[in-house]
XYZ file of C-alpha atoms in Angstrom:
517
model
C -17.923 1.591 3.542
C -21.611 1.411 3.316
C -23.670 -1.084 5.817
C -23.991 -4.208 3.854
C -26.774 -5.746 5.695
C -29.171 -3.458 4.139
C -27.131 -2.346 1.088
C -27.613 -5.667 -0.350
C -30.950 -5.926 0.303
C -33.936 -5.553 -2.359
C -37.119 -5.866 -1.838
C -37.693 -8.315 -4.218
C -35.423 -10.512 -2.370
C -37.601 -13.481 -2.004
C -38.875 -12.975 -5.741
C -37.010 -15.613 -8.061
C -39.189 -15.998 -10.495
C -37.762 -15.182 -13.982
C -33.881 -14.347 -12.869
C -30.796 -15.231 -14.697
C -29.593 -18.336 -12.810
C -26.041 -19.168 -13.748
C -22.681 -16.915 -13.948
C -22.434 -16.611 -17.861
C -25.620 -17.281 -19.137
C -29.161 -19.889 -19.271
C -27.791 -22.991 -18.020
C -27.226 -25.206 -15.207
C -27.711 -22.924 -11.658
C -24.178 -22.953 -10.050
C -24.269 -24.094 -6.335
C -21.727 -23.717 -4.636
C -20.271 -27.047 -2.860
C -17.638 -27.963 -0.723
C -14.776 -25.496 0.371
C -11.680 -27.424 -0.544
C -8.512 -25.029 -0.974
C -6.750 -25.112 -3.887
C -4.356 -28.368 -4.633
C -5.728 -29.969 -1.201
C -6.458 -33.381 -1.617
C -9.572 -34.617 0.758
C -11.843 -36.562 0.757
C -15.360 -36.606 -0.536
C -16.604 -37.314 3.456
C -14.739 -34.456 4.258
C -16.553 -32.028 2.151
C -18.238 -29.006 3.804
C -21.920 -28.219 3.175
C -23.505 -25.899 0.510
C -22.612 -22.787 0.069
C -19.219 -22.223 2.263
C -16.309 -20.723 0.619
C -12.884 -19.912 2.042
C -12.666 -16.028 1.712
C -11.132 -15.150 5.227
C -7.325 -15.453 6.245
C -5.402 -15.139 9.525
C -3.851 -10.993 9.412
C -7.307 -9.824 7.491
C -9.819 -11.064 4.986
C -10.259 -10.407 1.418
C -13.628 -7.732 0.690
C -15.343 -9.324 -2.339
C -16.664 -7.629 -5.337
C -20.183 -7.321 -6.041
C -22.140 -6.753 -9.248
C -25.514 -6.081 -9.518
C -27.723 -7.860 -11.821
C -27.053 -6.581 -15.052
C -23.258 -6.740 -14.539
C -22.638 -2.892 -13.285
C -20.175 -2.477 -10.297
C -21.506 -2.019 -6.477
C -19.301 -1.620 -3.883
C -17.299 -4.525 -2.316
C -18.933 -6.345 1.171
C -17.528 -8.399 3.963
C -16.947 -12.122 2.930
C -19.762 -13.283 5.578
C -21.859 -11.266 3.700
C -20.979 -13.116 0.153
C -21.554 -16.361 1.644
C -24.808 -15.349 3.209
C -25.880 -14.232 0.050
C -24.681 -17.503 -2.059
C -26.119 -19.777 0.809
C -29.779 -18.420 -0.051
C -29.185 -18.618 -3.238
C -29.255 -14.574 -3.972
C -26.283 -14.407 -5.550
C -23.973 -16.377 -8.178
C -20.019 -16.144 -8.534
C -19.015 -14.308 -11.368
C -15.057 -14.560 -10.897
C -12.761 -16.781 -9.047
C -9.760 -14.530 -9.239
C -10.106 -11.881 -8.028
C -13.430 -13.189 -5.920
C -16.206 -11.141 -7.074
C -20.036 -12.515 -6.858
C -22.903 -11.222 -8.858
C -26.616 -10.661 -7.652
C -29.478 -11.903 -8.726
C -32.192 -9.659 -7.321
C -30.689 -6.085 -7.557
C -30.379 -3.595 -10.042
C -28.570 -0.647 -8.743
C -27.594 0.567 -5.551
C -25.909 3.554 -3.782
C -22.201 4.054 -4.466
C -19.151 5.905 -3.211
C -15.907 6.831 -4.793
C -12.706 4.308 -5.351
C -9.376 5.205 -6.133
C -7.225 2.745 -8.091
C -3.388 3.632 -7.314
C -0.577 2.527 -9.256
C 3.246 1.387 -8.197
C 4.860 0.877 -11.331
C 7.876 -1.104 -11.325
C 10.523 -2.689 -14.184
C 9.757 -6.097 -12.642
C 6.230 -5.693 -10.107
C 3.545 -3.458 -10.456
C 1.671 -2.738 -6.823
C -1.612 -2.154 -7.226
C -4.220 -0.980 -4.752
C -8.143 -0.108 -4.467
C -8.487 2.007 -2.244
C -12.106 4.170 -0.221
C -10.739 7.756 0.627
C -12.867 9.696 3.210
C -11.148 12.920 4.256
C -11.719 14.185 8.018
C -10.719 17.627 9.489
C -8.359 17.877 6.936
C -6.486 14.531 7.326
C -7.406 11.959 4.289
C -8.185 8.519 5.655
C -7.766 5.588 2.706
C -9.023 2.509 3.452
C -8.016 -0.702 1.721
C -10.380 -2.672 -0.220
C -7.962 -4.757 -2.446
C -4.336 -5.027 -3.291
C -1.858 -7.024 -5.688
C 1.230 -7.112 -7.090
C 1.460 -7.382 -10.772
C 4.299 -10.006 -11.869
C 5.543 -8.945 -15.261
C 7.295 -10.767 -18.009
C 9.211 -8.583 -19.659
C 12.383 -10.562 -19.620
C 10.473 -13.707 -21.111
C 9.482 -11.873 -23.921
C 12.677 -10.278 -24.750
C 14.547 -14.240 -24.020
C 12.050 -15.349 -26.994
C 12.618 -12.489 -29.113
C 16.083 -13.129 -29.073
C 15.673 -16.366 -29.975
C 13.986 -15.898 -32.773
C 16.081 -13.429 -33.987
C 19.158 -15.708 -33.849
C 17.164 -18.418 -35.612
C 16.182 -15.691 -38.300
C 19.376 -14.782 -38.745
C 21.282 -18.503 -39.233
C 18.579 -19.589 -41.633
C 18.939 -16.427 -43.419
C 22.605 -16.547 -43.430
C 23.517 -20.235 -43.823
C 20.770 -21.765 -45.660
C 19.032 -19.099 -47.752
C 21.700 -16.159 -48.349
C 18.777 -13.523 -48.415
C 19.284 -10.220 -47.726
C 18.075 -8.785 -44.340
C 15.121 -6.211 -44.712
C 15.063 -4.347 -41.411
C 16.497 -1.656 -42.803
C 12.981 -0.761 -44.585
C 10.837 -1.137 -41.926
C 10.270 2.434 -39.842
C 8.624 2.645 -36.658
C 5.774 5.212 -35.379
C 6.283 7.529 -33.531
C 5.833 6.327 -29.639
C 6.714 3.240 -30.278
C 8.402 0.623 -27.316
C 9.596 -2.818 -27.714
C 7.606 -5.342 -27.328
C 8.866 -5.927 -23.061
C 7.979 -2.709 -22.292
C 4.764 -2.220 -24.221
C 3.681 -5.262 -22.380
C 4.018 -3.426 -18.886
C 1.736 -0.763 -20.313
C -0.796 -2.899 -21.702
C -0.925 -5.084 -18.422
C -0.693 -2.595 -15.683
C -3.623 -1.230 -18.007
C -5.957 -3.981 -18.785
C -6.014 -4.478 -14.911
C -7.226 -0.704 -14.100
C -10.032 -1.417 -16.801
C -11.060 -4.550 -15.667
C -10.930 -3.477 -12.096
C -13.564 -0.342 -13.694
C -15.851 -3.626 -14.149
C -15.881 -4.486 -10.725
C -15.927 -1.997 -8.680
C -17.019 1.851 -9.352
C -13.706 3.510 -10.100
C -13.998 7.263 -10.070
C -9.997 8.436 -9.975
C -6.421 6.785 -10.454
C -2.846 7.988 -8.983
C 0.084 6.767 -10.205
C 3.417 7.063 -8.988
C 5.734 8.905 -11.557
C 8.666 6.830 -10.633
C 12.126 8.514 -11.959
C 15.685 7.406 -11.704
C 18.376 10.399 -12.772
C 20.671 7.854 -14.268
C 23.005 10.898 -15.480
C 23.371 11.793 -12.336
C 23.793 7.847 -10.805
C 26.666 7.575 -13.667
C 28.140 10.803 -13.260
C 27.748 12.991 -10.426
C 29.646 15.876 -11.751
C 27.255 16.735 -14.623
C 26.036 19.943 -14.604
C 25.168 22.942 -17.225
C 24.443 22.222 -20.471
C 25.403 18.495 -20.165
C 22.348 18.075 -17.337
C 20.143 19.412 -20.020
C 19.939 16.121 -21.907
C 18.795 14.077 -19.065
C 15.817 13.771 -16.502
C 16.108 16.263 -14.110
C 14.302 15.089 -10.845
C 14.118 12.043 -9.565
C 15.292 9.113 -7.104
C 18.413 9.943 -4.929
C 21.257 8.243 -5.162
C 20.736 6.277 -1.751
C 17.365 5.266 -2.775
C 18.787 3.473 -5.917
C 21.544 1.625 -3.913
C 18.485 0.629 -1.378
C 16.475 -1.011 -4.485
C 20.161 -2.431 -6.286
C 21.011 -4.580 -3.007
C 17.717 -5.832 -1.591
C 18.265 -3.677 1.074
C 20.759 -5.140 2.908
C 24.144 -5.038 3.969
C 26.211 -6.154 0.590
C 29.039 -7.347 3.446
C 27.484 -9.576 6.004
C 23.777 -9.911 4.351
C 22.153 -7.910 7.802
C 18.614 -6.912 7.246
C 16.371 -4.460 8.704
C 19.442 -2.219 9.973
C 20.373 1.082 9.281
C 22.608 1.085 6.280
C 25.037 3.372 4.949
C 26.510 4.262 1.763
C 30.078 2.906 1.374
C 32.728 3.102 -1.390
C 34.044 0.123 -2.701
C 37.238 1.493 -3.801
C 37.711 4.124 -1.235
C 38.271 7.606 -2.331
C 41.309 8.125 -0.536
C 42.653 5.358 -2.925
C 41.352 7.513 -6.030
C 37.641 5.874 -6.029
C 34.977 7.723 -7.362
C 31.151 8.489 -6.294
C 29.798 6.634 -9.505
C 27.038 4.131 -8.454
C 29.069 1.279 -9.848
C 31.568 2.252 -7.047
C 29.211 2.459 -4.273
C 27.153 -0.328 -1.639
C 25.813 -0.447 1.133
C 27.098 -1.491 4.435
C 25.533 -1.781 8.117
C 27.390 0.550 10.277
C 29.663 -2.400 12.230
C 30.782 -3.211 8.218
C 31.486 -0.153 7.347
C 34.039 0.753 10.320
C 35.745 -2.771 9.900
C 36.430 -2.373 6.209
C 37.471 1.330 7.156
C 39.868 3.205 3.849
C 40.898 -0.860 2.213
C 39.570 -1.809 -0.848
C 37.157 -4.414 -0.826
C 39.773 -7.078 -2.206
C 42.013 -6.671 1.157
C 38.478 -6.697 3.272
C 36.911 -10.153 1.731
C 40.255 -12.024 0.915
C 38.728 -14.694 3.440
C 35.896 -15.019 1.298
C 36.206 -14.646 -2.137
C 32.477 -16.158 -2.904
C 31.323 -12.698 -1.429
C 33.855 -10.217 -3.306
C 32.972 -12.088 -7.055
C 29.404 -11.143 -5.944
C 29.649 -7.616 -4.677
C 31.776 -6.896 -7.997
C 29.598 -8.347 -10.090
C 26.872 -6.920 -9.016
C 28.297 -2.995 -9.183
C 28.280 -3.602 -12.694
C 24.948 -4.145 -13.174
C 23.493 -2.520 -15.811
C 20.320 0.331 -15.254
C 18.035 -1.541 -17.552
C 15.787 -1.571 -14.828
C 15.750 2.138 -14.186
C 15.733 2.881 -17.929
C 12.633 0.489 -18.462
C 10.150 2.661 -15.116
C 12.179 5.671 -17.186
C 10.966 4.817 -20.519
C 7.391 3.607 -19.885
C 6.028 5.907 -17.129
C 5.072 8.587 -19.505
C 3.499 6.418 -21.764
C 1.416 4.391 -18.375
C 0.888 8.417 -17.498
C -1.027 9.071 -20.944
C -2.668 5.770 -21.581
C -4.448 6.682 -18.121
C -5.465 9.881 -19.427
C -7.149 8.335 -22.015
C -9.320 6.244 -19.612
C -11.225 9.844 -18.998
C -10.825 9.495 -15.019
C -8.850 12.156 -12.974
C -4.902 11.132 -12.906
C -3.414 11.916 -9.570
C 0.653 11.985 -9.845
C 3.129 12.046 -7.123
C 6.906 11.255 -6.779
C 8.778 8.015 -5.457
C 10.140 10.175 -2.432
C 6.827 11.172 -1.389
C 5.413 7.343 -1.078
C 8.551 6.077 1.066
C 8.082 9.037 2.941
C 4.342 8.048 3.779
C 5.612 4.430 4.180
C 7.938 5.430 6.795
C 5.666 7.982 8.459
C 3.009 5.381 8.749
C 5.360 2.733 9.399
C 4.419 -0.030 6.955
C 6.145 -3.066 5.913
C 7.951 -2.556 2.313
C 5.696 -4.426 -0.550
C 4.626 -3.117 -3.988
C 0.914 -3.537 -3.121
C 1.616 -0.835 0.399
C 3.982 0.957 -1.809
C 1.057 1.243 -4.017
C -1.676 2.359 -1.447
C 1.027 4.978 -0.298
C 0.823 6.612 -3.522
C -0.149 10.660 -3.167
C -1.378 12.813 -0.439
C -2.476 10.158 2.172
C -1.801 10.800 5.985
C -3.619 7.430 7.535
C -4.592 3.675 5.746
C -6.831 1.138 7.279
C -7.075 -2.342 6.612
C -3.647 -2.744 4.794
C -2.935 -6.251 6.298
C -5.545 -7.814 4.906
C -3.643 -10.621 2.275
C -2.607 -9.558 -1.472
C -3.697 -11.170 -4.586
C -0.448 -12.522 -6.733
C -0.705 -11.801 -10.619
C 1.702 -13.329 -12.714
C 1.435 -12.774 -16.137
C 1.688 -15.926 -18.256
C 0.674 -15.165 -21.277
C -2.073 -16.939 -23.689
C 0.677 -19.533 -25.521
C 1.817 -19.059 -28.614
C 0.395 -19.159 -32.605
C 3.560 -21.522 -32.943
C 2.558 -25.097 -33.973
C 5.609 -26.460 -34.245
C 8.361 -27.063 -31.960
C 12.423 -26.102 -32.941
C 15.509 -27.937 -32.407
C 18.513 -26.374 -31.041
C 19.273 -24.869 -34.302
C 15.758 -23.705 -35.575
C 14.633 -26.504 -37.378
C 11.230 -27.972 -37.119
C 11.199 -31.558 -35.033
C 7.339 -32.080 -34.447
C 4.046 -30.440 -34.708
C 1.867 -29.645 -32.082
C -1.852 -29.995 -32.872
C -3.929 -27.179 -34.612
C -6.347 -26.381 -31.859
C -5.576 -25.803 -28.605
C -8.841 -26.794 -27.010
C -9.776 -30.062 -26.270
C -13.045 -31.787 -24.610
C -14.424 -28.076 -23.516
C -11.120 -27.042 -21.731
C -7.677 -25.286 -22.962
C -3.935 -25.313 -21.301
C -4.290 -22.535 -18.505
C -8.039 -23.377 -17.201
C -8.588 -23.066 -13.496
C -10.835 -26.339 -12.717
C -11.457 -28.532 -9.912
C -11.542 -32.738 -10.621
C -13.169 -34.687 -7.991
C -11.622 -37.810 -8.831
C -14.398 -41.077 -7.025
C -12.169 -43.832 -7.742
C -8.562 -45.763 -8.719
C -5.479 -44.444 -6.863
C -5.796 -40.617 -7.506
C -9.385 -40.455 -5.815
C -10.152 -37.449 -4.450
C -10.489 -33.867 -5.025
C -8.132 -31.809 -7.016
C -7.951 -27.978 -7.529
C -5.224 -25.543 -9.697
C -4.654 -24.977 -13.513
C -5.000 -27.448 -16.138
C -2.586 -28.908 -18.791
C -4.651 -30.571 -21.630
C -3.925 -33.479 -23.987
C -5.902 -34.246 -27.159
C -6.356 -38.288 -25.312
C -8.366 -36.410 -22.670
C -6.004 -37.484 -19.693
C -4.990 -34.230 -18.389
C -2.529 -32.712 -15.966
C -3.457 -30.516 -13.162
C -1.193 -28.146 -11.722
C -2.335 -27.608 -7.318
C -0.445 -25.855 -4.959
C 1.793 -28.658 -3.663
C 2.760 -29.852 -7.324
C 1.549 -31.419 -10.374
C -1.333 -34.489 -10.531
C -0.895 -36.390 -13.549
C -3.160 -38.692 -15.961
C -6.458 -36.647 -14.943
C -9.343 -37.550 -16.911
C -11.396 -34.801 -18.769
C -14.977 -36.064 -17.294
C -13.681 -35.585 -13.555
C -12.810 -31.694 -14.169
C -15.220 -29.139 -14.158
C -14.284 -25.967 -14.858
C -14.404 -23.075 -12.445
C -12.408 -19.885 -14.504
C -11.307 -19.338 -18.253
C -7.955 -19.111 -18.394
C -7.567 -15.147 -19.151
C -2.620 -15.065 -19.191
C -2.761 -14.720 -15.696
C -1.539 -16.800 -12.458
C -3.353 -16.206 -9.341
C -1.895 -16.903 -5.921
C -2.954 -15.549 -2.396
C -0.225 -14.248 0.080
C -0.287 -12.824 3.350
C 2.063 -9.667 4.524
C 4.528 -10.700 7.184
C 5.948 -8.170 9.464
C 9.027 -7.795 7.381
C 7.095 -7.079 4.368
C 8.390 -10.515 2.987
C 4.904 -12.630 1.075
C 4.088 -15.747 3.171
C 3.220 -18.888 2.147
C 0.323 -18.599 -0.599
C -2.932 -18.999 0.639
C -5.997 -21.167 -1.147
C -7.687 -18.910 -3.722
C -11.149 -18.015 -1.914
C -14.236 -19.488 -3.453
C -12.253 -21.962 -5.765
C -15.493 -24.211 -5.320
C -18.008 -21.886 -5.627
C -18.324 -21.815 -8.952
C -18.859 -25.451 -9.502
C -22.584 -26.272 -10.213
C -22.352 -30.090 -8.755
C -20.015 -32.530 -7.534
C -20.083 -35.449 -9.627
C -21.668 -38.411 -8.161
C-alpha cells in the first residue's frame, strides 16, 4: 500500500475556500461528534470530542475507503489516517457501511491495482478486496476488505409460494377462471426469481465496490458439485455425458452437508472420516444419502451395525442423522445453476475474470492454514501462495430487501384485512434508515444508534444492537445512511473460523452534522 501520510496530502490543503462542504451536496457541513457504537446507550457527558470515530477492533482494524473530490476511487488508508483527516476538517464521510470518507482538497492521486474475488455460495457469498504484489515469483495478496454476503433466496421463494397458493384458491374457489401460465414463455437464460437474486446481489456489490476503490481485475471461484456422480457413483459412458463433469469430491460435499463435524458425537475440529450408514456388508450403497461422517473413535465403535443398532440409546440423534441423509441438493443445484451466469455477468463488467476451482481454494486454505469463513474462502480464490492482514474483522451483509409495492395486508386465506398507507416515507425518513436519536429528556434519554421503523404519528422505532427502542420521536433522529436492502453488522474471526460477537459499525457518528441541543 502506498504511504498515506503524503498520499493524502495536496498542496492546497489549507485552501478551503470554495469546496463542497457536506457528503451529498450544499448544505449543512457534517462534523463529526461523539463516537457512540451502535445501540449503546450513554450519556450525553459521556460523549467523546469532535471528530473521533470507532474504526479499529481488537484482531485488526478495518482500512477505509477514500474518494477524492469529485467522487473517483483512491486507494484505502489506515483508520488514524481517516480520523486525522475528518478532525481538520479535510475530509467528509461519504458512507457509513462500508466506512468510506471523501476529500475535500484532492483531485486525483496515484493508484495501484485491486482485485475483487468472489466465493459464491447457495446461502453466503465471501467476498474479498484484495492488493496483489508478486515477489520472486511468489504472489503476496494483502487484505484490504472482506464480507460475507447473506442471501435471501429462500425468503423469496417462501413469498412466492405464497402467493401462488393465494392465486390459485381465489382463482379456483371464488372466480372459476382459467389459469394462463400455460401462455406465458420464458427467454432464453432465464432463472427464478431466488437465484437471479444471487446474481444481481453478488453483482451490484462488485460494481459498487468499482466506486470505491480502483478495481482493475475479479476472480471468481467456479464452484461445481457432480451431483450425478454424488447420486450415483456407477455412472459412466454415455450416461456421464449428460452431467457436469468436474467438480467437488464426494468428501468435500459430506464436509459442507454436516457442518463439519462428527454426525455421531457432534466433535469438531477432528479428523473425520467417511462412514456408511447402512454398512455395505449389510447391502448399503456409496450413494451420498448413505454416507456421514464420523471422527475416527465413532467410526470403530459403530464398526459393520447399522446406525439403528448404534444410536438405540438415543433416538433424538438417529431421527436427525436420517433426516438429514435425505436432504435434498438444492443447494448444490442452485452454485450449479447460477455460476455460469455470475461467470458472464462479470464478463460484461469489461475487467479481466480470473477462474479457479473449489479444490484449489481449500487447498490454499489448508496450505496457509486459515480459519474456514466465506470472506478467507474468498481471498483464497486463484493462484495465491501468501495473504496478509486476513484477521482484520469482516463486514456482515444481509440482504433485506427494499419492502414491498403491497399496500395491503392478507389474512390467512388471501383476503385483504387492512391497508397500509400509500407512501412509505414519513417526516424525511423511510423503514430501513440507519440514524442515530439523541434522546435529552423523559425516560428514554440518551443516545440511540441502529435502523429505523417509521410510523406516519412520527413516534418511531429504532432497532440497536441489544434490541428494539420504542416510541422514538422523529425530531430526535438524524439520519446517518439511506437505507439501500442491506443489513450491516461487524464481526471479528475467531480462531475456529466461527464470527464473534458483532462489533459497532465504525463511524456510525460521523456522519451526523450536530448533536441536538
Amino acid at each position: 500500500m502506498l504511504p498515506q501520510s503524503r498520499a493524502l496530502e495536496a498542496a492546497d490543503a489549507d485552501n478551503r475556500e470554495g469546496q463542497d462542504e457536506t457528503v451529498g451536496g450544499k448544505g449543512a457541513i457534517p462534523k463529526p461528534v461523539a463516537n457512540i457504537p451502535e445501540g449503546r446507550r450513554v450519556e450525553r457527558s459521556a460523549l467523546r470530542p469532535k471528530g473521533q470515530c470507532n474504526v479499529r477492533f481488537d484482531g485488526g482494524f478495518v482500512q477505509v475507503f477514500v474518494l477524492d473530490k469529485k467522487k473517483k476511487p483512491l486507494m484505502p488508508c489506515h483508520p488514524a489516517r481517516a480520523r486525522e483527516l475528518l478532525r481538520e476538517g479535510r475530509a467528509v464521510v461519504h458512507r457509513i457501511a462500508p466506512f468510506t470518507i471523501r476529500l475535500k482538497d484532492r483531485i486525483g492521486g496515484e493508484t495501484q491495482p485491486i482485485r475483487v474475488k468472489l466465493d459464491p455460495g447457495s446461502k453466503t457469498t465471501g467476498l474479498a478486496v484484495v492488493r496483489e504484489e508478486e515477489t520472486d515469483g511468489e504472489k503476496t495478496a494483502h487484505v484490504l476488505f472482506q464480507a460475507e454476503i447473506h442471501h435471501r433466496g429462500s425468503a423469496i421463494k417462501k413469498r412466492l409460494d405464497q402467493r401462488r397458493a393465494f392465486r390459485r384458491r381465489r382463482r379456483s374457489q371464488l372466480r372459476d377462471r382459467t389459469p394462463r401460465f400455460d401462455n406465458r414463455t420464458r427467454p432464453d437464460g432465464w432463472l427464478p426469481p431466488s437465484l437471479r437474486h444471487r446474481i444481481d446481489t453478488t453483482l451490484a456489490w462488485v460494481e459498487r465496490l468499482r466506486r470505491l476503490v480502483p478495481v482493475s481485475e475479479l476472480s471468481q471461484e467456479l464452484v461445481r458439485f457432480d451431483m450425478q456422480k454424488i447420486e450415483n457413483p456407477e455412472i459412466s459412458g454415455a450416461e456421464y455425458q449428460q452431467g457436469t463433469l468436474a467438480g467437488y469430491e464426494v468428501r468435500e460435499y459430506l464436509l459442507e452437508k454436516w457442518g463439519r463435524t462428527c454426525a455421531y458425537c457432534g466433535s469438531e475440529n477432528v479428523p473425520l472420516e467417511i462412514d456408511h450408514i447402512h454398512p455395505r456388508s449389510l447391502g448399503g450403497s456409496d450413494r451420498v444419502s448413505n454416507l456421514t461422517l464420523a471422527c475416527r473413535s465413532c467410526n470403530l465403535k459403530k464398526g459393520n451395525r447399522p446406525v439403528g443398532e448404534f444410536l438405540a440409546k438415543t433416538p433424538e440423534r438417529l431421527s436427525t442423522i436420517l433426516a438429514r441423509a435425505k436432504a435434498p441438493l438444492k443447494d448444490a443445484a442452485a452454485v450449479n445453476t447460477t455460476r455460469w451466469a455470475l461467470f458472464q455477468a462479470l464478463k460484461a463488467t469489461g475487467l479481466p475474470v480470473e477462474t479457479a476451482s473449489g479444490g484449489r481454494t481449500k487447498w490454499n486454505r489448508t496450505r496457509l492454514v486459515l480459519p474456514k469463513t466465506h470472506a478467507l474462502d474468498a481471498a483464497c480464490v486463484g493462484k495465491v501462495d501468501r495473504i496478509e492482514g486476513w484477521n482484520r474483522p469482516y463486514l456482515s451483509i444481509k440482504s433485506t430487501g427494499r419492502g414491498s409495492y403491497q399496500r395491503t395486508r392478507l389474512d390467512a386465506f388471501g383476503f385483504p384485512r387492512g391497508s397500509l398507507t400509500r407512501t412509505k416515507a414519513h417526516f424525511g425518513f423511510q423503514t430501513g434508515d440507519r440514524v442515530m436519536a439523541i434522546v435529552t429528556k423523559g425516560k428514554k434519554t440518551g443516545t440511540y444508534a441502529g435502523r429505523v421503523a417509521v410510523r406516519s404519528s412520527g413516534s418511531f422505532n429504532i432497532q440497536t444492537g441489544s434490541g428494539v427502542v420504542q416510541g422514538i420521536s422523529y425530531k430526535d433522529c438524524r439520519l446517518l445512511q439511506r437505507a439501500d436492502g442491506y443489513g450491516y453488522s461487524i464481526h471479528p474471526i475467531t480462531e475456529k473460523g466461527e464470527a464473534g460477537e458483532a462489533l459497532p459499525l465504525p463511524g456510525m457518528n460521523a456522519g451526523l452534522s450536530r448533536a441536538r441541543g
